[in-house]
mmCIF file of C-alpha atoms in Angstrom:
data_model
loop_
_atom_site.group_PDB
_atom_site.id
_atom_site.type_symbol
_atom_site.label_atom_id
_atom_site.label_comp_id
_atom_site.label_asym_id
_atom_site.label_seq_id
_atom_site.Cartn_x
_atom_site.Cartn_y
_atom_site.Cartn_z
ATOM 1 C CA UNK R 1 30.665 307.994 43.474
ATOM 2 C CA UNK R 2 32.992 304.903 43.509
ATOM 3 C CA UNK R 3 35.572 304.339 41.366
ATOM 4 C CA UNK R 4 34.902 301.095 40.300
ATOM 5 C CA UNK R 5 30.924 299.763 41.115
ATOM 6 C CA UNK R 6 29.653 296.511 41.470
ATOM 7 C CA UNK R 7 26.141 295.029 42.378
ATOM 8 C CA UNK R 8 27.150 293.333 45.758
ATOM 9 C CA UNK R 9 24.286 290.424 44.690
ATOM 10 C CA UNK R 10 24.169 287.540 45.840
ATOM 11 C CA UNK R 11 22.926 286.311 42.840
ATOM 12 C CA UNK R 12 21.640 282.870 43.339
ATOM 13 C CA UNK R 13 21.068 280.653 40.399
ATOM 14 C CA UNK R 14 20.667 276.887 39.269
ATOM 15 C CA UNK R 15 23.320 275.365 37.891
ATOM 16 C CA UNK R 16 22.888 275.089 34.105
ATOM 17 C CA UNK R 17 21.625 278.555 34.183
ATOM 18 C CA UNK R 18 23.632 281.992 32.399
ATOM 19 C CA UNK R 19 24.527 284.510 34.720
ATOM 20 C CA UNK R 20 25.604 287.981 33.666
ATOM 21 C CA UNK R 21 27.350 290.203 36.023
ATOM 22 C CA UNK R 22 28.159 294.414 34.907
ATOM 23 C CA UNK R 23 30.606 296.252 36.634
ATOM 24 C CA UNK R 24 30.974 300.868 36.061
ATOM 25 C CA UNK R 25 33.490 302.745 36.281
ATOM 26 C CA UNK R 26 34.222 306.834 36.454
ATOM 27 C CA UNK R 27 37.759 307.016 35.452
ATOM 28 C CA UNK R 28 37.900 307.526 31.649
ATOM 29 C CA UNK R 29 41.376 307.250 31.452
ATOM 30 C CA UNK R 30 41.462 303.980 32.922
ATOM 31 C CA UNK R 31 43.476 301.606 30.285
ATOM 32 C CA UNK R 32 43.223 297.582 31.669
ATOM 33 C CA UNK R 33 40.044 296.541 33.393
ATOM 34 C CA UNK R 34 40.355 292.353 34.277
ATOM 35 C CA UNK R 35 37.752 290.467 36.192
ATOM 36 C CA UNK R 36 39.295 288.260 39.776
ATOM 37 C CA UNK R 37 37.331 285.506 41.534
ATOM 38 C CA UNK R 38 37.520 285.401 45.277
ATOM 39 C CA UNK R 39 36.840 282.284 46.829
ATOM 40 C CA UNK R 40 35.184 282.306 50.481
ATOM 41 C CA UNK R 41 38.776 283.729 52.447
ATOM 42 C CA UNK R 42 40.876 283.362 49.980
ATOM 43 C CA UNK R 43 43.077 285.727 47.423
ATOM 44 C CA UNK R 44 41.454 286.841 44.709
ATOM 45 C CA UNK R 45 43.142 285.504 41.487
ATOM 46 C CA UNK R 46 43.037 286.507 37.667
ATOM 47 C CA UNK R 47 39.407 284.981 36.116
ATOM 48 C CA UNK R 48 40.463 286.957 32.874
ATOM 49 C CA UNK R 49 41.637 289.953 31.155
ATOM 50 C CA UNK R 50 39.048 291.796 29.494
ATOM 51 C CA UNK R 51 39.596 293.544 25.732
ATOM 52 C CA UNK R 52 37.915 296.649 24.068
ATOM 53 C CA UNK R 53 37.223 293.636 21.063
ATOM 54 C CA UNK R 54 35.541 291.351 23.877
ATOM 55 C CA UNK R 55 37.174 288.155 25.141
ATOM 56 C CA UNK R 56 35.991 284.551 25.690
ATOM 57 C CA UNK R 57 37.378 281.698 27.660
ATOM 58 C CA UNK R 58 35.600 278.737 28.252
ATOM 59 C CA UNK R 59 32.095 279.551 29.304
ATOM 60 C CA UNK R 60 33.035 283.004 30.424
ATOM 61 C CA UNK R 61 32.692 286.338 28.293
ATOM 62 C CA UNK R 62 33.555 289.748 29.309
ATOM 63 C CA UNK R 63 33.222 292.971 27.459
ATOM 64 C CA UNK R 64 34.154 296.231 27.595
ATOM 65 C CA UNK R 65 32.395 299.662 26.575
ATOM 66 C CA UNK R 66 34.468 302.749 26.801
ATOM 67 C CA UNK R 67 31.928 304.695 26.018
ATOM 68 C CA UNK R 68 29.716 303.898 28.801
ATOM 69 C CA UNK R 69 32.398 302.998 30.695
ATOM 70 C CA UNK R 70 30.775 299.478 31.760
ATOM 71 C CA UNK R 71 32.388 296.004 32.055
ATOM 72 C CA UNK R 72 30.445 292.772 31.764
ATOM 73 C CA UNK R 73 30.854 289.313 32.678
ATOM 74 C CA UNK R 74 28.771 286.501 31.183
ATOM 75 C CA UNK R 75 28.776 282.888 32.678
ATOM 76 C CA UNK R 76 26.814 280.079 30.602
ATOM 77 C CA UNK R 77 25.682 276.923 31.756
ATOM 78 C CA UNK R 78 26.800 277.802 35.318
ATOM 79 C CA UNK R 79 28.202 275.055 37.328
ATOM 80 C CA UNK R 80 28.371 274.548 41.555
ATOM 81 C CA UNK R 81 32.251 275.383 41.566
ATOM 82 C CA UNK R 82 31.667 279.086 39.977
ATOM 83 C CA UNK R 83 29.715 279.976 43.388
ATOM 84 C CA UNK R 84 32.572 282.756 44.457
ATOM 85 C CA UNK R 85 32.524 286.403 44.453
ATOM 86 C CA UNK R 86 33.654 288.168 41.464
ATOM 87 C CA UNK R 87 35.602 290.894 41.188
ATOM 88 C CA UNK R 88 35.834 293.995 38.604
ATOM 89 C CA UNK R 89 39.199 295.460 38.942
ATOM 90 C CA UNK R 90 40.643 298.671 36.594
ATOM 91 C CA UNK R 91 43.714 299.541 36.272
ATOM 92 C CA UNK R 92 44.648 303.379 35.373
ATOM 93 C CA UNK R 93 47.242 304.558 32.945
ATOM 94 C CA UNK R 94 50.976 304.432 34.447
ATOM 95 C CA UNK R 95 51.484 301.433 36.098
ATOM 96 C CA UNK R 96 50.051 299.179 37.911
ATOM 97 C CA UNK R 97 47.911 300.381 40.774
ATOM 98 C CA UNK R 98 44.427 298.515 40.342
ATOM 99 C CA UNK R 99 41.127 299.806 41.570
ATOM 100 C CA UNK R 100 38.808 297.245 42.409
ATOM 101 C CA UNK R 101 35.116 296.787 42.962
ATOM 102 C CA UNK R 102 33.628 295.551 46.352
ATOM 103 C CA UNK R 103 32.893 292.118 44.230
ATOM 104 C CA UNK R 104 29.200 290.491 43.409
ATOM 105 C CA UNK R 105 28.626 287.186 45.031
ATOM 106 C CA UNK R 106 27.205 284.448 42.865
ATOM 107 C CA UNK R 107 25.902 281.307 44.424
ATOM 108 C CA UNK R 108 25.129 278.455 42.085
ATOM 109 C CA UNK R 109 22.430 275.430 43.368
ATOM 110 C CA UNK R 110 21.444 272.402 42.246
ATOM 111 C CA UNK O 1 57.894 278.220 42.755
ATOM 112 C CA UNK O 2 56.321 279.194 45.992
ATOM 113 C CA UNK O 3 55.093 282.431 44.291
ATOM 114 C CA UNK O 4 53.545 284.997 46.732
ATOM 115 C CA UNK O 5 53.929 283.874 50.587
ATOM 116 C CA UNK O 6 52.831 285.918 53.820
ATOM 117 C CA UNK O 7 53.132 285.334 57.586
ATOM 118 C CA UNK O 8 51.574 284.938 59.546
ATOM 119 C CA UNK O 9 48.537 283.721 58.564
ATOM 120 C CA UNK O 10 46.519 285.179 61.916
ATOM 121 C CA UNK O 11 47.363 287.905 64.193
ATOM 122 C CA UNK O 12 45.890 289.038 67.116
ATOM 123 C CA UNK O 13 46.774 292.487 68.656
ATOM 124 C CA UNK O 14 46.230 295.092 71.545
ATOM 125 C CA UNK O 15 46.181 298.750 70.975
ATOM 126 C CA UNK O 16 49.094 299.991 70.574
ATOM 127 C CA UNK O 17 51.220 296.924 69.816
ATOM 128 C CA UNK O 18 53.357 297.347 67.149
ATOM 129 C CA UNK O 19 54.371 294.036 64.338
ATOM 130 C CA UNK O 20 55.345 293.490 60.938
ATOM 131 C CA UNK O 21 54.012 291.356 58.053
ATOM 132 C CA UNK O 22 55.832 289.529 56.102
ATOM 133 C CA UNK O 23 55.823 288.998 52.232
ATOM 134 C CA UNK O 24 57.943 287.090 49.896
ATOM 135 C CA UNK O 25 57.747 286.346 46.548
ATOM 136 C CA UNK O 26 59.933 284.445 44.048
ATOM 137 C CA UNK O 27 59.339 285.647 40.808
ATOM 138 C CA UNK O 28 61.337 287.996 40.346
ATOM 139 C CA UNK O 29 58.314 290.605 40.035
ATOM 140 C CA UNK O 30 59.803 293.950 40.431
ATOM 141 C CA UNK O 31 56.118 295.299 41.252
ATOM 142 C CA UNK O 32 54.863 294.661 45.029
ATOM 143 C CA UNK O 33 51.968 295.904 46.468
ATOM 144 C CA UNK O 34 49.910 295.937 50.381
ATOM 145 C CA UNK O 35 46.169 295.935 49.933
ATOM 146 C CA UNK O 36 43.615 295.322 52.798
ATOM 147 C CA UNK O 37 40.055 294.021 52.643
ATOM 148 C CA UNK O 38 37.289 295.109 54.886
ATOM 149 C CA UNK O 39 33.277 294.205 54.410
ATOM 150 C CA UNK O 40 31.369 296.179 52.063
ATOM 151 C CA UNK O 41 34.562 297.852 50.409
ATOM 152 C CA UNK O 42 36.710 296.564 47.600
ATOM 153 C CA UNK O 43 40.362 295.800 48.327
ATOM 154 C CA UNK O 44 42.298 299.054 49.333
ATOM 155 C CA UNK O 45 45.768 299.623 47.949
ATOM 156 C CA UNK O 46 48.308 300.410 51.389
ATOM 157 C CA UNK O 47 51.552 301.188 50.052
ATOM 158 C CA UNK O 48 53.337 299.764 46.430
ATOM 159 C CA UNK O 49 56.863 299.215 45.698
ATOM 160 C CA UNK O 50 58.447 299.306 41.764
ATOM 161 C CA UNK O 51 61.486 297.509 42.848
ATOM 162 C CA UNK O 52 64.164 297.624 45.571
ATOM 163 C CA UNK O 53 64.914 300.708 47.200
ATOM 164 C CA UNK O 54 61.562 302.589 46.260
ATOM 165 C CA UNK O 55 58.239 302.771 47.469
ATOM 166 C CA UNK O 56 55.259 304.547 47.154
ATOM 167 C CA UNK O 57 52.031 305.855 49.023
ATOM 168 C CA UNK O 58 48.598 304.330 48.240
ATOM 169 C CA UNK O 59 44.816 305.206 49.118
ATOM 170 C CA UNK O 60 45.454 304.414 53.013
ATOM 171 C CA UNK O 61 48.576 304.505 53.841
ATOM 172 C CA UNK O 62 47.754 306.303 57.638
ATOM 173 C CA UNK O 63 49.668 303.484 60.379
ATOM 174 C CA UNK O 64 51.948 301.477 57.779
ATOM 175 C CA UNK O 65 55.561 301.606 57.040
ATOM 176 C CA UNK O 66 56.840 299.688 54.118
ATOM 177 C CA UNK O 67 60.269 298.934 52.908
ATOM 178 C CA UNK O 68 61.623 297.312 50.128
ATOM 179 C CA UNK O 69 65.294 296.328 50.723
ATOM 180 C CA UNK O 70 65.811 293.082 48.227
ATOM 181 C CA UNK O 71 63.367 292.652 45.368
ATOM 182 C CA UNK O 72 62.104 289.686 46.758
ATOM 183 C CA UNK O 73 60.949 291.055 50.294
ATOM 184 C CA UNK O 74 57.696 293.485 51.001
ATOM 185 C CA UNK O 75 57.638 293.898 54.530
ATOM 186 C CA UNK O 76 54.600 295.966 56.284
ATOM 187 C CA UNK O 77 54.971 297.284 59.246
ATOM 188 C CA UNK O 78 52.127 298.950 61.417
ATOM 189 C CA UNK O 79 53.468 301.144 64.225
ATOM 190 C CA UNK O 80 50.898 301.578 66.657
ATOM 191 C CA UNK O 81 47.822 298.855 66.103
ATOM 192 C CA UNK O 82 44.701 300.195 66.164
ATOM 193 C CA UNK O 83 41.232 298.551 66.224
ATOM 194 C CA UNK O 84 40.435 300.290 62.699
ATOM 195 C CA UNK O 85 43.406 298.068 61.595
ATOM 196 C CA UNK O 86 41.584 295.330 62.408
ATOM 197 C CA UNK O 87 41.085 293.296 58.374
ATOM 198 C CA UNK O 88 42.667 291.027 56.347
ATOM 199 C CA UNK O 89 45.858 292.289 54.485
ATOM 200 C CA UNK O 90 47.157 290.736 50.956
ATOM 201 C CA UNK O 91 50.255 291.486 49.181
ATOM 202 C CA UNK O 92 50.832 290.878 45.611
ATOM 203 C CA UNK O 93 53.229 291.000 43.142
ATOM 204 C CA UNK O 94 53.632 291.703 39.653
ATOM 205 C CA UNK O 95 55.933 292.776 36.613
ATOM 206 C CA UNK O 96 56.259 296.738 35.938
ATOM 207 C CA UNK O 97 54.783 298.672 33.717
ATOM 208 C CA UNK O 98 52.837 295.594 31.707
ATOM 209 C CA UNK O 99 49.494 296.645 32.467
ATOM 210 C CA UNK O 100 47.713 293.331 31.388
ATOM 211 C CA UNK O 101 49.859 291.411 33.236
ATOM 212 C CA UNK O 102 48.442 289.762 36.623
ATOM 213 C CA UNK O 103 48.710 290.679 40.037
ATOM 214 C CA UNK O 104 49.741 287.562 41.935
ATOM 215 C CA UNK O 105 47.958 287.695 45.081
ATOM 216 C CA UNK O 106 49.752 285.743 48.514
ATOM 217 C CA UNK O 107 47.085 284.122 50.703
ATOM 218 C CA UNK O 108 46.290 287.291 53.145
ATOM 219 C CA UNK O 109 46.842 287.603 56.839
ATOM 220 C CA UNK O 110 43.723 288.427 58.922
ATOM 221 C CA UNK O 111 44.803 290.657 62.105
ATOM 222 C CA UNK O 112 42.549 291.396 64.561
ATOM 223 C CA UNK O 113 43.339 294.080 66.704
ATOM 224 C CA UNK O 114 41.573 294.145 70.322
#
C-alpha cells in the first residue's frame, strides 16, 4: 500500500462547477498533511495547510480525519486557472521529510 | 530574494557520465532537501540536509552524493549516470523542525540520461 494515495483523475469539469478531491494515508503518526498545486512542469508550491479543525481559503476547503486517516480538498465555483494537478503531501513526526501523493489532475472547461 | 534556484535547467547525459546539480537558496532555511519526479509516482525524497555540515539519507538515495558545506548551497552529485536516472530533480528548502512551515520548491532540472 502507498503511503500517501491519490486518485490520479483527470477530473474534468466546467468552470463554475465544485470539485472535491480525497487523498489516504497509512501512517497514523503522521502530524502535518498540506495540499501543493503543480502546474504543467513546474514546482509544486504550497495551495494550503490543512488543520484537524478544517481550513478555508478563498474557494478552497480541506479537511482532515484522523480517524480515517483521509484528507479532502473542496474547490467551489471552479475557474480555468485551477486546471493543475494537486498534490496531497504528509509530513511525519520529527522533522520535515514530506511524503507525497502521485497528485490528481483537474482540468477545468468552459 | 531569489529564493530557491537550480542549474541547469536541462541536462542531457551518457551512461556513465558523471555531473552535479546545483541548488541555492537565500533564505536562510537551514532545511534542504533533493526530491525527483518520475510518471505515475509522487515526488521521491533523494537525500536532506538540517543545516551545514550534515546530511541525511532519503527513500532513494542509490547514485547521489550530497554535501552541504555553507547553509546556502545543496549540491547533488550523481556519480555514474544511469538511464534509471533519467527524471526531473527539485530541491527545496525550508526552516527546521516547524512542521507547518512550507517547503520552498526551486524550479527542477530535467536530466535525461541516454
Amino acid at each position: 500500500r502507498k503511503e500517501v494515495e491519490q486518485d490520479p483523475g483527470p477530473f474534468n469539469v466546467p468552470e463554475g462547477a465544485t470539485v472535491a478531491f480525497n487523498c489516504t494515508y497509512s501512517n497514523s503518526a503522521s502530524q502535518s498533511f498540506f495540499w501543493y498545486r503543480q502546474d504543467c512542469r513546474k514546482e509544486p508550491k504550497l495551495l494550503m495547510s490543512v488543520y484537524s479543525s478544517g481550513n478555508e481559503d478563498g474557494r478552497f476547503t480541506a479537511q482532515l480525519n484522523r480517524a480515517s486517516q483521509y484528507i479532502s480538498l473542496l474547490i467551489r465555483d471552479s475557474k480555468l486557472s485551477d486546471s493543475a494537478t494537486y498534490l496531497c503531501v504528509v509530513g511525519g513526526g520529527g522533522g520535515n521529510k514530506l511524503t507525497f501523493g502521485t497528485g490528481t489532475q483537474l482540468k477545468v472547461e468552459l | 530574494n531569489a529564493g530557491v534556484t537550480q542549474t541547469p535547467k536541462f541536462q542531457v547525459l551518457k551512461t556513465g557520465q558523471s555531473m552535479t546539480l546545483q541548488c541555492a537558496q537565500d533564505m536562510n532555511h537551514e532545511y534542504m532537501s533533493w526530491y525527483r519526479q518520475d510518471p505515475g509516482m509522487g515526488l521521491r525524497l533523494i537525500h536532506y540536509s538540517v543545516g551545514a555540515g550534515i546530511t541525511d539519507q532519503g527513500e532513494v538515495p542509490n547514485g547521489y552524493n550530497v554535501s552541504r558545506s555553507t547553509t546556502e548551497d545543496f549540491p547533488l552529485r550523481l556519480l555514474s549516470a544511469a538511464p534509471s536516472q533519467t527524471s526531473v530533480y527539485f530541491c527545496a528548502s525550508s526552516y527546521w523542525g516547524q512542521e507547518q512551515e512550507t517547503q520552498y520548491f526551486g524550479p527542477g532540472t530535467r536530466l535525461l540520461v541516454l
